[in-house]
Amino acid sequence: VAWHLSQAFANNGFKVDCIYSKTIDNARKLAEKINTKYSNNFFPNEIASNILIVCVADDIYNELIPKLKISPTTLLLHTSGSLSIEIFSKLTNPYGVFYPLQTFSKDKEVDFCNIPICIEASDNKTYKEIELLSNQISKKVYKISSSERETIHLAAVFANNFVNYIYSCSEEILSSKNIPFEILHPLITETALKAITLSPQKAQTGPAKRSDKKIIEKHIKLLKNNDFKEIYTLLSKQIIDKYSAK
Amino acid sequence: VAWHLSQAFANNGFKVDCIYSKTIDNARKLAEKINTKYSNNFFPNEIASNILIVCVADDIYNELIPKLKISPTTLLLHTSGSLSIEIFSKLTNPYGVFYPLQTFSKDKEVDFCNIPICIEASDNKTYKEIELLSNQISKKVYKISSSERETIHLAAVFANNFVNYIYSCSEEILSSKNIPFEILHPLITETALKAITLSPQKAQTGPAKRSDKKIIEKHIKLLKNNDFKEIYTLLSKQIIDKYSAK
């Protein structure tokens, strides 16, 4: 997240003062990319920037926050989908959440412009400030409470992590017969597009939707991998229940 | 399939002689769209077209094929992902399979040009004929045996039917808190794009990939729907096993 977010800010006219990372290599690479300073000290001097975005793994925040040496007017933001805004509540600084709802990998560029930013703030004045900041890099800014963000993060685990894992199952099923995964690319794209334009509810098709038990049994027999058999059985049962009850 | 395929042929310079359907309304609507004849008789007169594409539900083929009254030179094609080419083997006509690997809904237009067509034929001469036909409407024509097609169909159930069902779970999780599904649209698009550009294996992220058991437990507690709890538990376990073993 830090990798992509810093570049989005730098490319949209913001001055990024310094990149901090425990891993000096990461800090340097990112700082070089956006032509700024870097440090692997957590944190050597008092930080006097207008904003400090703390962008670390969830279980590092609790240890890190009490140790921060920052000017009392610096706005503190975290970028986590699952942590409450209250992790900052012991500080007297203004604080908030800036959660970009997207999947990030270093080797895949992203366009922040269309990424939903879920924001939350310690007070109204701070909210306006975070909103202004967010509007500069994205067209899609949502006011989202910590409890709503928790739900969104959970839904995102389904729509991203689980969907991607299902893709990898289909890739393995094909590669076991030396069939290239690219044959599924147009289906994957259209499936995503249909869910967006029609809704997943209306876009559902397939043997389970039709309660076609002959094909379902044939497929389960065909699967050699027991993990895939379990997924096939569970999801088909749920789809049958959902659509045959109507 | 018949709905979209007939239009693809008609729009690419082919003359569609007649649309047959048990449901006269469906036959008429499609025939009107491409300005041709229609019938709900299976089949009143001997069919003398060059090609007859039999595009029905899998369990109708066995009953239908022996009753077909067709000229002995007519090329017979089926469009099923899961049926063998051998369903035609008792006929003396040339025959084959024309399987467009895509998800079709009447209310969502598709561009056939990028749809993979999996073809198979009774003999070499017929193969060339089906290949020529397929190349007219798609850039992506694959020679695929019945056994490979069965595997592709199974992989497509994962990449389309199961992925779409997972989308519908995330939609329900959001709607239970009155959060609009559109907030996930960019994530859904990017997830599909990453699987295609990076591979699903490399694109995997999330709590299960990191074996982050604290978040996993929190999410399972947060889920009210038992079906969703089962999916979350099963898929997280499989992702942990897959990535922690490395």
GROMACS .gro file of C-alpha atoms in nm:
model
  492
    1VAL     CA    1   0.000   0.000   0.000
    2ALA     CA    2   0.282   0.242   0.094
    3TRP     CA    3   0.455   0.169  -0.238
    4HIS     CA    4   0.155   0.267  -0.451
    5LEU     CA    5   0.010   0.535  -0.224
    6SER     CA    6   0.334   0.736  -0.198
    7GLN     CA    7   0.362   0.741  -0.577
    8ALA     CA    8  -0.002   0.845  -0.614
    9PHE     CA    9   0.056   1.140  -0.378
   10ALA     CA   10   0.388   1.238  -0.537
   11ASN     CA   11   0.233   1.222  -0.885
   12ASN     CA   12  -0.057   1.442  -0.780
   13GLY     CA   13   0.140   1.742  -0.660
   14PHE     CA   14   0.201   1.647  -0.296
   15LYS     CA   15   0.544   1.679  -0.139
   16VAL     CA   16   0.636   1.353   0.032
   17ASP     CA   17   0.893   1.453   0.299
   18CYS     CA   18   1.036   1.115   0.390
   19ILE     CA   19   0.981   0.739   0.351
   20TYR     CA   20   1.032   0.536   0.669
   21SER     CA   21   1.072   0.161   0.664
   22LYS     CA   22   1.236  -0.097   0.889
   23THR     CA   23   1.376  -0.245   0.568
   24ILE     CA   24   1.621   0.012   0.437
   25ASP     CA   25   1.615  -0.137   0.086
   26ASN     CA   26   1.239  -0.085   0.057
   27ALA     CA   27   1.264   0.270   0.187
   28ARG     CA   28   1.543   0.356  -0.056
   29LYS     CA   29   1.374   0.206  -0.363
   30LEU     CA   30   1.052   0.391  -0.299
   31ALA     CA   31   1.228   0.719  -0.207
   32GLU     CA   32   1.432   0.702  -0.528
   33LYS     CA   33   1.119   0.646  -0.732
   34ILE     CA   34   0.960   0.965  -0.603
   35ASN     CA   35   1.283   1.158  -0.543
   36THR     CA   36   1.263   1.212  -0.167
   37LYS     CA   37   1.447   1.123   0.158
   38TYR     CA   38   1.429   0.792   0.338
   39SER     CA   39   1.510   0.644   0.675
   40ASN     CA   40   1.500   0.311   0.854
   41ASN     CA   41   1.482   0.467   1.199
   42PHE     CA   42   1.144   0.454   1.373
   43PHE     CA   43   1.184   0.767   1.420
   44PRO     CA   44   1.510   0.952   1.475
   45ASN     CA   45   1.382   1.311   1.501
   46GLU     CA   46   1.055   1.468   1.580
   47ILE     CA   47   0.837   1.449   1.268
   48ALA     CA   48   0.697   1.788   1.176
   49SER     CA   49   0.519   1.698   0.848
   50ASN     CA   50   0.156   1.802   0.808
   51ILE     CA   51   0.052   1.441   0.770
   52LEU     CA   52   0.201   1.110   0.878
   53ILE     CA   53   0.053   0.805   0.707
   54VAL     CA   54   0.127   0.494   0.910
   55CYS     CA   55   0.108   0.206   0.672
   56VAL     CA   56   0.224  -0.114   0.842
   57ALA     CA   57   0.098  -0.468   0.915
   58ASP     CA   58  -0.198  -0.464   1.156
   59ASP     CA   59  -0.011  -0.612   1.453
   60ILE     CA   60   0.270  -0.352   1.435
   61TYR     CA   61   0.044  -0.051   1.502
   62ASN     CA   62  -0.002  -0.114   1.875
   63GLU     CA   63   0.369  -0.129   1.934
   64LEU     CA   64   0.449   0.161   1.703
   65ILE     CA   65   0.195   0.431   1.792
   66PRO     CA   66   0.308   0.502   2.153
   67LYS     CA   67   0.666   0.545   2.030
   68LEU     CA   68   0.593   0.803   1.759
   69LYS     CA   69   0.768   1.135   1.810
   70ILE     CA   70   0.557   1.382   1.619
   71SER     CA   71   0.457   1.742   1.629
   72PRO     CA   72   0.120   1.786   1.809
   73THR     CA   73  -0.045   1.925   1.496
   74THR     CA   74   0.057   1.642   1.258
   75LEU     CA   75  -0.246   1.456   1.119
   76LEU     CA   76  -0.204   1.081   1.177
   77LEU     CA   77  -0.364   0.835   0.936
   78HIS     CA   78  -0.372   0.458   0.916
   79THR     CA   79  -0.460   0.260   0.604
   80SER     CA   80  -0.588  -0.068   0.749
   81GLY     CA   81  -0.915  -0.233   0.648
   82SER     CA   82  -0.966  -0.406   0.980
   83LEU     CA   83  -0.830  -0.175   1.252
   84SER     CA   84  -1.057   0.070   1.433
   85ILE     CA   85  -0.990   0.444   1.424
   86GLU     CA   86  -0.959   0.416   1.804
   87ILE     CA   87  -0.603   0.283   1.785
   88PHE     CA   88  -0.505   0.654   1.777
   89SER     CA   89  -0.739   0.770   2.051
   90LYS     CA   90  -0.474   0.805   2.325
   91LEU     CA   91  -0.292   1.068   2.121
   92THR     CA   92  -0.382   1.436   2.133
   93ASN     CA   93  -0.310   1.478   1.759
   94PRO     CA   94  -0.586   1.494   1.498
   95TYR     CA   95  -0.625   1.147   1.344
   96GLY     CA   96  -0.819   0.941   1.096
   97VAL     CA   97  -0.837   0.648   0.856
   98PHE     CA   98  -0.751   0.646   0.489
   99TYR     CA   99  -0.835   0.298   0.355
  100PRO     CA  100  -0.789   0.243  -0.020
  101LEU     CA  101  -1.015  -0.052  -0.112
  102GLN     CA  102  -0.797  -0.231  -0.365
  103THR     CA  103  -0.554  -0.522  -0.398
  104PHE     CA  104  -0.193  -0.412  -0.434
  105SER     CA  105   0.114  -0.596  -0.560
  106LYS     CA  106   0.445  -0.418  -0.620
  107ASP     CA  107   0.479  -0.552  -0.973
  108LYS     CA  108   0.133  -0.440  -1.087
  109GLU     CA  109   0.071  -0.067  -1.141
  110VAL     CA  110  -0.265   0.075  -1.029
  111ASP     CA  111  -0.461   0.386  -1.117
  112PHE     CA  112  -0.568   0.547  -0.787
  113CYS     CA  113  -0.821   0.763  -0.964
  114ASN     CA  114  -1.088   0.487  -0.954
  115ILE     CA  115  -0.996   0.330  -0.622
  116PRO     CA  116  -1.260   0.379  -0.351
  117ILE     CA  117  -1.107   0.556  -0.051
  118CYS     CA  118  -1.290   0.486   0.278
  119ILE     CA  119  -1.226   0.771   0.517
  120GLU     CA  120  -1.303   0.841   0.883
  121ALA     CA  121  -1.181   1.114   1.119
  122SER     CA  122  -1.143   1.208   1.485
  123ASP     CA  123  -1.352   1.526   1.432
  124ASN     CA  124  -1.529   1.727   1.162
  125LYS     CA  125  -1.243   1.962   1.084
  126THR     CA  126  -1.006   1.668   1.040
  127TYR     CA  127  -1.266   1.492   0.823
  128LYS     CA  128  -1.271   1.788   0.583
  129GLU     CA  129  -0.893   1.779   0.566
  130ILE     CA  130  -0.881   1.403   0.487
  131GLU     CA  131  -1.161   1.445   0.233
  132LEU     CA  132  -0.967   1.719   0.053
  133LEU     CA  133  -0.657   1.502   0.049
  134SER     CA  134  -0.851   1.199  -0.083
  135ASN     CA  135  -1.029   1.395  -0.354
  136GLN     CA  136  -0.692   1.488  -0.501
  137ILE     CA  137  -0.603   1.130  -0.586
  138SER     CA  138  -0.939   0.954  -0.627
  139LYS     CA  139  -1.285   1.026  -0.768
  140LYS     CA  140  -1.442   0.780  -0.523
  141VAL     CA  141  -1.430   0.894  -0.164
  142TYR     CA  142  -1.668   0.733   0.089
  143LYS     CA  143  -1.738   0.829   0.451
  144ILE     CA  144  -1.715   0.492   0.626
  145SER     CA  145  -1.723   0.414   1.001
  146SER     CA  146  -1.483   0.165   1.158
  147SER     CA  147  -1.762  -0.093   1.189
  148GLU     CA  148  -1.865  -0.049   0.824
  149ARG     CA  149  -1.500  -0.073   0.717
  150GLU     CA  150  -1.469  -0.403   0.901
  151THR     CA  151  -1.764  -0.536   0.696
  152ILE     CA  152  -1.618  -0.400   0.372
  153HIS     CA  153  -1.285  -0.563   0.448
  154LEU     CA  154  -1.463  -0.895   0.510
  155ALA     CA  155  -1.657  -0.865   0.182
  156ALA     CA  156  -1.330  -0.782   0.006
  157VAL     CA  157  -1.172  -1.103   0.138
  158PHE     CA  158  -1.448  -1.288  -0.050
  159ALA     CA  159  -1.440  -1.077  -0.368
  160ASN     CA  160  -1.062  -1.072  -0.392
  161ASN     CA  161  -0.878  -1.337  -0.186
  162PHE     CA  162  -1.133  -1.615  -0.227
  163VAL     CA  163  -1.215  -1.537  -0.590
  164ASN     CA  164  -0.843  -1.536  -0.672
  165TYR     CA  165  -0.798  -1.870  -0.496
  166ILE     CA  166  -1.085  -2.016  -0.704
  167TYR     CA  167  -0.908  -1.887  -1.017
  168SER     CA  168  -0.594  -2.072  -0.905
  169CYS     CA  169  -0.799  -2.393  -0.867
  170SER     CA  170  -0.920  -2.361  -1.227
  171GLU     CA  171  -0.563  -2.293  -1.340
  172GLU     CA  172  -0.447  -2.614  -1.169
  173ILE     CA  173  -0.734  -2.818  -1.314
  174LEU     CA  174  -0.631  -2.706  -1.663
  175SER     CA  175  -0.256  -2.747  -1.614
  176SER     CA  176  -0.305  -3.108  -1.497
  177LYS     CA  177  -0.414  -3.172  -1.858
  178ASN     CA  178  -0.161  -2.931  -2.014
  179ILE     CA  179  -0.430  -2.686  -2.121
  180PRO     CA  180  -0.314  -2.320  -2.107
  181PHE     CA  181  -0.488  -2.095  -1.852
  182GLU     CA  182  -0.527  -1.823  -2.118
  183ILE     CA  183  -0.824  -2.016  -2.260
  184LEU     CA  184  -1.016  -1.898  -1.949
  185HIS     CA  185  -0.911  -1.531  -1.967
  186PRO     CA  186  -1.215  -1.408  -2.164
  187LEU     CA  187  -1.448  -1.600  -1.930
  188ILE     CA  188  -1.283  -1.445  -1.623
  189THR     CA  189  -1.314  -1.093  -1.766
  190GLU     CA  190  -1.678  -1.142  -1.869
  191THR     CA  191  -1.769  -1.297  -1.532
  192ALA     CA  192  -1.639  -0.987  -1.353
  193LEU     CA  193  -1.809  -0.755  -1.601
  194LYS     CA  194  -2.145  -0.934  -1.569
  195ALA     CA  195  -2.136  -0.922  -1.190
  196ILE     CA  196  -2.085  -0.546  -1.218
  197THR     CA  197  -2.341  -0.471  -1.490
  198LEU     CA  198  -2.614  -0.727  -1.403
  199SER     CA  199  -2.540  -0.811  -1.033
  200PRO     CA  200  -2.405  -1.153  -0.926
  201GLN     CA  201  -2.756  -1.261  -0.827
  202LYS     CA  202  -2.878  -1.228  -1.188
  203ALA     CA  203  -2.553  -1.340  -1.352
  204GLN     CA  204  -2.548  -1.687  -1.193
  205THR     CA  205  -2.548  -1.975  -1.443
  206GLY     CA  206  -2.420  -2.335  -1.447
  207PRO     CA  207  -2.504  -2.691  -1.341
  208ALA     CA  208  -2.570  -2.604  -0.973
  209LYS     CA  209  -2.797  -2.312  -1.063
  210ARG     CA  210  -3.001  -2.560  -1.279
  211SER     CA  211  -2.976  -2.831  -1.007
  212ASP     CA  212  -2.818  -3.054  -1.275
  213LYS     CA  213  -2.707  -3.333  -1.042
  214LYS     CA  214  -2.582  -3.559  -1.322
  215ILE     CA  215  -2.313  -3.310  -1.428
  216ILE     CA  216  -2.231  -3.222  -1.068
  217GLU     CA  217  -2.164  -3.589  -0.985
  218LYS     CA  218  -1.961  -3.633  -1.302
  219HIS     CA  219  -1.748  -3.328  -1.216
  220ILE     CA  220  -1.684  -3.440  -0.859
  221LYS     CA  221  -1.570  -3.780  -0.991
  222LEU     CA  222  -1.347  -3.609  -1.248
  223LEU     CA  223  -1.165  -3.402  -0.981
  224LYS     CA  224  -0.854  -3.576  -0.851
  225ASN     CA  225  -0.764  -3.310  -0.590
  226ASN     CA  226  -0.958  -3.361  -0.264
  227ASP     CA  227  -0.945  -2.990  -0.176
  228PHE     CA  228  -1.113  -2.906  -0.507
  229LYS     CA  229  -1.373  -3.180  -0.451
  230GLU     CA  230  -1.459  -3.016  -0.116
  231ILE     CA  231  -1.497  -2.673  -0.276
  232TYR     CA  232  -1.706  -2.812  -0.561
  233THR     CA  233  -1.937  -2.999  -0.322
  234LEU     CA  234  -1.982  -2.710  -0.077
  235LEU     CA  235  -2.041  -2.434  -0.331
  236SER     CA  236  -2.271  -2.645  -0.551
  237LYS     CA  237  -2.483  -2.735  -0.249
  238GLN     CA  238  -2.515  -2.367  -0.151
  239ILE     CA  239  -2.600  -2.257  -0.507
  240ILE     CA  240  -2.866  -2.533  -0.538
  241ASP     CA  241  -3.018  -2.430  -0.204
  242LYS     CA  242  -3.018  -2.063  -0.301
  243TYR     CA  243  -3.177  -2.097  -0.644
  244SER     CA  244  -3.408  -2.398  -0.600
  245ALA     CA  245  -3.577  -2.237  -0.299
  246LYS     CA  246  -3.712  -1.962  -0.528
  247VAL     CA  247  -2.602  -1.986  -2.653
  248ALA     CA  248  -2.838  -2.012  -2.954
  249TRP     CA  249  -2.948  -1.654  -2.896
  250HIS     CA  250  -2.599  -1.506  -2.915
  251LEU     CA  251  -2.450  -1.752  -3.163
  252SER     CA  252  -2.721  -1.703  -3.427
  253GLN     CA  253  -2.669  -1.329  -3.410
  254ALA     CA  254  -2.291  -1.367  -3.436
  255PHE     CA  255  -2.332  -1.578  -3.751
  256ALA     CA  256  -2.595  -1.350  -3.904
  257ASN     CA  257  -2.381  -1.042  -3.832
  258ASN     CA  258  -2.076  -1.202  -3.996
  259GLY     CA  259  -2.225  -1.271  -4.336
  260PHE     CA  260  -2.379  -1.614  -4.281
  261LYS     CA  261  -2.732  -1.694  -4.393
  262VAL     CA  262  -2.925  -1.848  -4.105
  263ASP     CA  263  -3.204  -2.052  -4.275
  264CYS     CA  264  -3.431  -2.119  -3.979
  265ILE     CA  265  -3.450  -2.101  -3.599
  266TYR     CA  266  -3.609  -2.406  -3.433
  267SER     CA  267  -3.727  -2.399  -3.074
  268LYS     CA  268  -3.985  -2.590  -2.871
  269THR     CA  269  -4.083  -2.250  -2.734
  270ILE     CA  270  -4.236  -2.061  -3.027
  271ASP     CA  271  -4.189  -1.725  -2.858
  272ASN     CA  272  -3.814  -1.775  -2.827
  273ALA     CA  273  -3.789  -1.890  -3.189
  274ARG     CA  274  -3.988  -1.590  -3.314
  275LYS     CA  275  -3.795  -1.330  -3.110
  276LEU     CA  276  -3.460  -1.458  -3.230
  277ALA     CA  277  -3.575  -1.503  -3.593
  278GLU     CA  278  -3.708  -1.146  -3.596
  279LYS     CA  279  -3.378  -1.016  -3.462
  280ILE     CA  280  -3.186  -1.167  -3.751
  281ASN     CA  281  -3.464  -1.152  -4.008
  282THR     CA  282  -3.514  -1.522  -4.083
  283LYS     CA  283  -3.776  -1.802  -4.057
  284TYR     CA  284  -3.866  -1.988  -3.740
  285SER     CA  285  -4.045  -2.305  -3.638
  286ASN     CA  286  -4.142  -2.488  -3.321
  287ASN     CA  287  -4.164  -2.827  -3.495
  288PHE     CA  288  -3.879  -3.069  -3.427
  289PHE     CA  289  -3.862  -3.101  -3.741
  290PRO     CA  290  -4.148  -3.083  -3.994
  291ASN     CA  291  -3.953  -3.127  -4.317
  292GLU     CA  292  -3.619  -3.269  -4.407
  293ILE     CA  293  -3.351  -3.012  -4.324
  294ALA     CA  294  -3.125  -2.942  -4.621
  295SER     CA  295  -2.907  -2.665  -4.476
  296ASN     CA  296  -2.531  -2.701  -4.499
  297ILE     CA  297  -2.498  -2.694  -4.124
  298LEU     CA  298  -2.736  -2.776  -3.837
  299ILE     CA  299  -2.624  -2.648  -3.498
  300VAL     CA  300  -2.803  -2.838  -3.223
  301CYS     CA  301  -2.795  -2.615  -2.923
  302VAL     CA  302  -3.012  -2.763  -2.646
  303ALA     CA  303  -2.983  -2.870  -2.281
  304ASP     CA  304  -2.748  -3.169  -2.237
  305ASP     CA  305  -3.020  -3.421  -2.153
  306ILE     CA  306  -3.228  -3.337  -2.462
  307TYR     CA  307  -2.961  -3.446  -2.716
  308ASN     CA  308  -3.008  -3.822  -2.669
  309GLU     CA  309  -3.378  -3.800  -2.734
  310LEU     CA  310  -3.346  -3.549  -3.019
  311ILE     CA  311  -3.064  -3.685  -3.237
  312PRO     CA  312  -3.230  -4.011  -3.354
  313LYS     CA  313  -3.540  -3.811  -3.460
  314LEU     CA  314  -3.358  -3.556  -3.677
  315LYS     CA  315  -3.466  -3.562  -4.043
  316ILE     CA  316  -3.169  -3.416  -4.225
  317SER     CA  317  -2.999  -3.438  -4.559
  318PRO     CA  318  -2.705  -3.687  -4.543
  319THR     CA  319  -2.454  -3.412  -4.626
  320THR     CA  320  -2.561  -3.166  -4.356
  321LEU     CA  321  -2.284  -3.099  -4.100
  322LEU     CA  322  -2.415  -3.153  -3.748
  323LEU     CA  323  -2.266  -2.958  -3.457
  324HIS     CA  324  -2.336  -2.952  -3.086
  325THR     CA  325  -2.231  -2.669  -2.852
  326SER     CA  326  -2.209  -2.846  -2.517
  327GLY     CA  327  -1.911  -2.822  -2.283
  328SER     CA  328  -1.968  -3.160  -2.127
  329LEU     CA  329  -2.105  -3.393  -2.399
  330SER     CA  330  -1.872  -3.613  -2.605
  331ILE     CA  331  -1.853  -3.580  -2.981
  332GLU     CA  332  -1.968  -3.945  -2.985
  333ILE     CA  333  -2.332  -3.852  -2.929
  334PHE     CA  334  -2.345  -3.816  -3.310
  335SER     CA  335  -2.153  -4.133  -3.394
  336LYS     CA  336  -2.454  -4.342  -3.500
  337LEU     CA  337  -2.529  -4.096  -3.781
  338THR     CA  338  -2.365  -4.118  -4.123
  339ASN     CA  339  -2.350  -3.738  -4.154
  340PRO     CA  340  -2.030  -3.541  -4.093
  341TYR     CA  341  -2.036  -3.406  -3.736
  342GLY     CA  342  -1.843  -3.212  -3.479
  343VAL     CA  343  -1.840  -2.988  -3.173
  344PHE     CA  344  -1.845  -2.609  -3.163
  345TYR     CA  345  -1.813  -2.506  -2.798
  346PRO     CA  346  -1.791  -2.131  -2.727
  347LEU     CA  347  -1.621  -2.096  -2.387
  348GLN     CA  348  -1.814  -1.806  -2.241
  349THR     CA  349  -2.102  -1.727  -2.003
  350PHE     CA  350  -2.416  -1.613  -2.181
  351SER     CA  351  -2.722  -1.428  -2.056
  352LYS     CA  352  -2.988  -1.295  -2.293
  353ASP     CA  353  -2.976  -0.946  -2.145
  354LYS     CA  354  -2.598  -0.906  -2.176
  355GLU     CA  355  -2.448  -0.859  -2.523
  356VAL     CA  356  -2.122  -1.037  -2.601
  357ASP     CA  357  -1.849  -0.985  -2.860
  358PHE     CA  358  -1.780  -1.326  -3.016
  359CYS     CA  359  -1.454  -1.202  -3.164
  360ASN     CA  360  -1.261  -1.276  -2.840
  361ILE     CA  361  -1.451  -1.585  -2.730
  362PRO     CA  362  -1.242  -1.905  -2.741
  363ILE     CA  363  -1.413  -2.162  -2.967
  364CYS     CA  364  -1.321  -2.523  -2.882
  365ILE     CA  365  -1.371  -2.739  -3.191
  366GLU     CA  366  -1.357  -3.110  -3.268
  367ALA     CA  367  -1.465  -3.307  -3.576
  368SER     CA  368  -1.554  -3.654  -3.700
  369ASP     CA  369  -1.277  -3.641  -3.963
  370ASN     CA  370  -1.008  -3.410  -4.105
  371LYS     CA  371  -1.215  -3.268  -4.388
  372THR     CA  372  -1.495  -3.179  -4.146
  373TYR     CA  373  -1.240  -3.028  -3.907
  374LYS     CA  374  -1.123  -2.787  -4.178
  375GLU     CA  375  -1.483  -2.689  -4.245
  376ILE     CA  376  -1.558  -2.619  -3.876
  377GLU     CA  377  -1.229  -2.430  -3.843
  378LEU     CA  378  -1.319  -2.207  -4.138
  379LEU     CA  379  -1.661  -2.142  -3.987
  380SER     CA  380  -1.514  -2.061  -3.644
  381ASN     CA  381  -1.246  -1.829  -3.779
  382GLN     CA  382  -1.518  -1.611  -3.929
  383ILE     CA  383  -1.662  -1.518  -3.592
  384SER     CA  384  -1.369  -1.553  -3.348
  385LYS     CA  385  -0.996  -1.488  -3.339
  386LYS     CA  386  -0.948  -1.767  -3.084
  387VAL     CA  387  -1.010  -2.113  -3.222
  388TYR     CA  388  -0.870  -2.414  -3.033
  389LYS     CA  389  -0.858  -2.782  -3.137
  390ILE     CA  390  -0.986  -2.955  -2.825
  391SER     CA  391  -1.072  -3.323  -2.772
  392SER     CA  392  -1.388  -3.433  -2.588
  393SER     CA  393  -1.183  -3.529  -2.284
  394GLU     CA  394  -1.000  -3.193  -2.280
  395ARG     CA  395  -1.331  -3.012  -2.325
  396GLU     CA  396  -1.470  -3.191  -2.020
  397THR     CA  397  -1.173  -3.058  -1.817
  398ILE     CA  398  -1.216  -2.707  -1.957
  399HIS     CA  399  -1.586  -2.713  -1.870
  400LEU     CA  400  -1.500  -2.820  -1.515
  401ALA     CA  401  -1.240  -2.540  -1.482
  402ALA     CA  402  -1.500  -2.295  -1.618
  403VAL     CA  403  -1.745  -2.397  -1.345
  404PHE     CA  404  -1.483  -2.280  -1.095
  405ALA     CA  405  -1.381  -1.961  -1.282
  406ASN     CA  406  -1.736  -1.856  -1.363
  407ASN     CA  407  -2.010  -2.026  -1.156
  408PHE     CA  408  -1.817  -2.045  -0.828
  409VAL     CA  409  -1.649  -1.707  -0.864
  410ASN     CA  410  -1.986  -1.547  -0.936
  411TYR     CA  411  -2.138  -1.717  -0.630
  412ILE     CA  412  -1.851  -1.580  -0.416
  413TYR     CA  413  -1.929  -1.233  -0.556
  414SER     CA  414  -2.291  -1.279  -0.447
  415CYS     CA  415  -2.174  -1.367  -0.095
  416SER     CA  416  -1.977  -1.042  -0.077
  417GLU     CA  417  -2.280  -0.853  -0.208
  418GLU     CA  418  -2.495  -1.001   0.071
  419ILE     CA  419  -2.234  -0.928   0.338
  420LEU     CA  420  -2.237  -0.561   0.231
  421SER     CA  421  -2.613  -0.529   0.190
  422SER     CA  422  -2.668  -0.664   0.544
  423LYS     CA  423  -2.504  -0.335   0.655
  424ASN     CA  424  -2.662  -0.122   0.379
  425ILE     CA  425  -2.332  -0.070   0.201
  426PRO     CA  426  -2.366  -0.051  -0.180
  427PHE     CA  427  -2.204  -0.332  -0.382
  428GLU     CA  428  -2.055  -0.074  -0.620
  429ILE     CA  429  -1.783  -0.003  -0.363
  430LEU     CA  430  -1.637  -0.345  -0.459
  431HIS     CA  431  -1.654  -0.297  -0.837
  432PRO     CA  432  -1.297  -0.166  -0.881
  433LEU     CA  433  -1.163  -0.450  -0.663
  434ILE     CA  434  -1.352  -0.711  -0.869
  435THR     CA  435  -1.217  -0.570  -1.195
  436GLU     CA  436  -0.860  -0.548  -1.067
  437THR     CA  437  -0.874  -0.901  -0.920
  438ALA     CA  438  -0.970  -1.042  -1.261
  439LEU     CA  439  -0.706  -0.830  -1.435
  440LYS     CA  440  -0.431  -0.937  -1.195
  441ALA     CA  441  -0.512  -1.305  -1.235
  442ILE     CA  442  -0.476  -1.257  -1.610
  443THR     CA  443  -0.161  -1.044  -1.610
  444LEU     CA  444   0.027  -1.195  -1.311
  445SER     CA  445  -0.137  -1.542  -1.270
  446PRO     CA  446  -0.361  -1.626  -0.971
  447GLN     CA  447  -0.070  -1.802  -0.799
  448LYS     CA  448   0.128  -1.474  -0.783
  449ALA     CA  449  -0.173  -1.248  -0.728
  450GLN     CA  450  -0.285  -1.410  -0.401
  451THR     CA  451  -0.296  -1.172  -0.103
  452GLY     CA  452  -0.495  -1.148   0.221
  453PRO     CA  453  -0.511  -1.278   0.579
  454ALA     CA  454  -0.507  -1.649   0.482
  455LYS     CA  455  -0.208  -1.604   0.251
  456ARG     CA  456  -0.025  -1.443   0.549
  457SER     CA  457  -0.162  -1.709   0.790
  458ASP     CA  458  -0.304  -1.419   0.994
  459LYS     CA  459  -0.519  -1.628   1.229
  460LYS     CA  460  -0.629  -1.332   1.442
  461ILE     CA  461  -0.809  -1.166   1.150
  462ILE     CA  462  -0.944  -1.499   1.022
  463GLU     CA  463  -1.103  -1.573   1.361
  464LYS     CA  464  -1.241  -1.221   1.384
  465HIS     CA  465  -1.398  -1.252   1.037
  466ILE     CA  466  -1.556  -1.592   1.109
  467LYS     CA  467  -1.710  -1.445   1.426
  468LEU     CA  468  -1.833  -1.142   1.231
  469LEU     CA  469  -2.018  -1.357   0.973
  470LYS     CA  470  -2.378  -1.421   1.069
  471ASN     CA  471  -2.461  -1.651   0.774
  472ASN     CA  472  -2.351  -2.012   0.842
  473ASP     CA  473  -2.303  -2.086   0.471
  474PHE     CA  474  -2.058  -1.797   0.446
  475LYS     CA  475  -1.880  -1.915   0.763
  476GLU     CA  476  -1.831  -2.256   0.597
  477ILE     CA  477  -1.688  -2.100   0.280
  478TYR     CA  478  -1.459  -1.870   0.480
  479THR     CA  479  -1.330  -2.158   0.693
  480LEU     CA  480  -1.273  -2.400   0.404
  481LEU     CA  481  -1.105  -2.158   0.164
  482SER     CA  482  -0.886  -1.997   0.433
  483LYS     CA  483  -0.765  -2.341   0.542
  484GLN     CA  484  -0.676  -2.434   0.185
  485ILE     CA  485  -0.498  -2.102   0.119
  486ILE     CA  486  -0.297  -2.135   0.445
  487ASP     CA  487  -0.198  -2.492   0.351
  488LYS     CA  488  -0.100  -2.390   0.001
  489TYR     CA  489   0.117  -2.091   0.090
  490SER     CA  490   0.261  -2.187   0.429
  491ALA     CA  491   0.395  -2.515   0.283
  492LYS     CA  492   0.632  -2.319   0.062
   0.00000   0.00000   0.00000
